[in-house]
mmCIF file of C-alpha atoms in Angstrom:
data_model
loop_
_atom_site.group_PDB
_atom_site.id
_atom_site.type_symbol
_atom_site.label_atom_id
_atom_site.label_comp_id
_atom_site.label_asym_id
_atom_site.label_seq_id
_atom_site.Cartn_x
_atom_site.Cartn_y
_atom_site.Cartn_z
ATOM 1 C CA LEU A 1 -16.847 -24.145 -127.947
ATOM 2 C CA THR A 2 -15.597 -26.883 -125.902
ATOM 3 C CA PHE A 3 -19.360 -28.292 -125.314
ATOM 4 C CA ILE A 4 -19.577 -28.444 -129.344
ATOM 5 C CA LEU A 5 -16.217 -30.185 -129.593
ATOM 6 C CA VAL A 6 -17.216 -33.116 -127.267
ATOM 7 C CA VAL A 7 -20.629 -33.281 -128.816
ATOM 8 C CA THR A 8 -19.013 -33.483 -132.296
ATOM 9 C CA MET A 9 -16.660 -36.223 -131.502
ATOM 10 C CA LYS A 10 -19.499 -38.179 -129.743
ATOM 11 C CA ILE A 11 -21.010 -37.960 -132.818
ATOM 12 C CA LEU A 12 -18.106 -39.288 -135.040
ATOM 13 C CA VAL A 13 -17.486 -41.987 -132.475
ATOM 14 C CA ALA A 14 -21.062 -43.011 -132.826
ATOM 15 C CA ALA A 15 -20.972 -43.111 -136.707
ATOM 16 C CA GLN A 16 -18.132 -44.775 -136.543
ATOM 17 C CA PHE A 17 -15.932 -42.171 -138.190
ATOM 18 C CA LEU A 18 -13.665 -42.047 -135.004
ATOM 19 C CA LYS A 19 -12.770 -44.400 -132.607
ATOM 20 C CA ASN A 20 -12.718 -43.770 -128.966
ATOM 21 C CA SER A 21 -8.786 -44.484 -128.589
ATOM 22 C CA ASP A 22 -8.349 -41.500 -131.305
ATOM 23 C CA VAL A 23 -10.398 -39.134 -128.732
ATOM 24 C CA THR A 24 -8.319 -40.128 -126.140
ATOM 25 C CA LEU A 25 -5.402 -39.671 -127.956
ATOM 26 C CA PHE A 26 -6.562 -36.420 -128.890
ATOM 27 C CA LEU A 27 -7.149 -35.532 -125.512
ATOM 28 C CA ARG A 28 -4.605 -37.028 -123.379
ATOM 29 C CA GLY A 29 -1.484 -37.148 -125.465
ATOM 30 C CA GLY A 30 1.572 -37.999 -124.114
ATOM 31 C CA ALA A 31 0.762 -36.615 -120.571
ATOM 32 C CA ALA A 32 0.057 -40.402 -119.307
ATOM 33 C CA LEU A 33 3.611 -40.946 -120.020
ATOM 34 C CA ASP A 34 6.870 -40.614 -118.211
ATOM 35 C CA ILE A 35 9.548 -38.996 -119.756
ATOM 36 C CA ASN A 36 11.932 -41.738 -117.703
ATOM 37 C CA SER A 37 9.947 -44.694 -118.863
ATOM 38 C CA VAL A 38 9.928 -43.722 -122.945
ATOM 39 C CA ARG A 39 12.569 -43.991 -125.565
ATOM 40 C CA ARG A 40 15.286 -41.228 -124.763
ATOM 41 C CA LYS A 41 14.594 -37.976 -126.698
ATOM 42 C CA PRO A 42 17.143 -37.697 -129.579
ATOM 43 C CA PHE A 43 16.959 -34.141 -129.517
ATOM 44 C CA GLN A 44 17.936 -31.470 -127.193
ATOM 45 C CA TRP A 45 15.711 -28.600 -129.191
ATOM 46 C CA MET A 46 12.450 -30.513 -128.388
ATOM 47 C CA ALA A 47 10.365 -30.002 -125.088
ATOM 48 C CA ASN A 48 9.804 -33.238 -123.259
ATOM 49 C CA ASP A 49 6.044 -32.898 -123.427
ATOM 50 C CA VAL A 50 6.479 -32.540 -126.887
ATOM 51 C CA TRP A 51 8.446 -35.591 -127.302
ATOM 52 C CA LEU A 52 5.981 -37.614 -124.943
ATOM 53 C CA ASN A 53 3.108 -36.382 -127.397
ATOM 54 C CA VAL A 54 5.223 -37.929 -130.372
ATOM 55 C CA VAL A 55 6.009 -41.254 -128.663
ATOM 56 C CA GLN A 56 2.434 -41.725 -127.969
ATOM 57 C CA LEU A 57 1.387 -40.874 -131.125
ATOM 58 C CA SER A 58 3.665 -43.298 -132.847
ATOM 59 C CA GLN A 59 2.332 -46.167 -130.290
ATOM 60 C CA SER A 60 -1.146 -45.061 -130.310
ATOM 61 C CA ASN A 61 -2.003 -44.769 -134.410
ATOM 62 C CA LYS A 62 -0.680 -47.199 -136.969
ATOM 63 C CA PHE A 63 -0.363 -44.569 -139.554
ATOM 64 C CA TYR A 64 2.248 -42.530 -137.094
ATOM 65 C CA SER A 65 4.295 -45.752 -136.351
ATOM 66 C CA ASN A 66 7.428 -44.591 -138.029
ATOM 67 C CA LEU A 67 7.139 -40.913 -136.925
ATOM 68 C CA VAL A 68 10.094 -41.320 -134.355
ATOM 69 C CA GLY A 69 12.440 -42.939 -136.930
ATOM 70 C CA ASP A 70 11.101 -40.185 -139.703
ATOM 71 C CA MET A 71 11.863 -37.495 -137.399
ATOM 72 C CA ILE A 72 15.399 -38.685 -136.571
ATOM 73 C CA ALA A 73 16.142 -39.440 -140.027
ATOM 74 C CA ASN A 74 15.012 -35.932 -141.146
ATOM 75 C CA GLU A 75 16.306 -34.134 -138.031
ATOM 76 C CA GLY A 76 16.984 -30.653 -139.865
ATOM 77 C CA THR A 77 13.341 -30.207 -141.380
ATOM 78 C CA TRP A 78 11.799 -31.285 -138.323
ATOM 79 C CA LYS A 79 13.595 -28.567 -136.270
ATOM 80 C CA ARG A 80 12.958 -25.908 -138.878
ATOM 81 C CA TRP A 81 9.303 -27.176 -138.614
ATOM 82 C CA TYR A 82 8.929 -27.077 -135.105
ATOM 83 C CA GLU A 83 11.051 -23.719 -134.500
ATOM 84 C CA ASP A 84 8.847 -21.729 -137.128
ATOM 85 C CA ASN A 85 6.124 -19.173 -135.998
ATOM 86 C CA GLU A 86 3.840 -20.734 -138.791
ATOM 87 C CA PRO A 87 4.147 -24.182 -139.579
#
């Protein structure tokens, strides 16, 4: 299954439907970030690794550039979604 995913991503990159940076973001997420070097996590209910993924996504993809601000402005909705068994 992993092999199929990697081959599919290579095909999508070659066809320019996906950028290498998108693949890297998908594979690494916020794992390369340090919790002490990014914006302070505004929520106690969110795990640090999840926060790092949010920060990385907001920095790496223009579409999600307002994600952090949107989450802060709508904390209740995001918390319910985060804690839901079937978001």
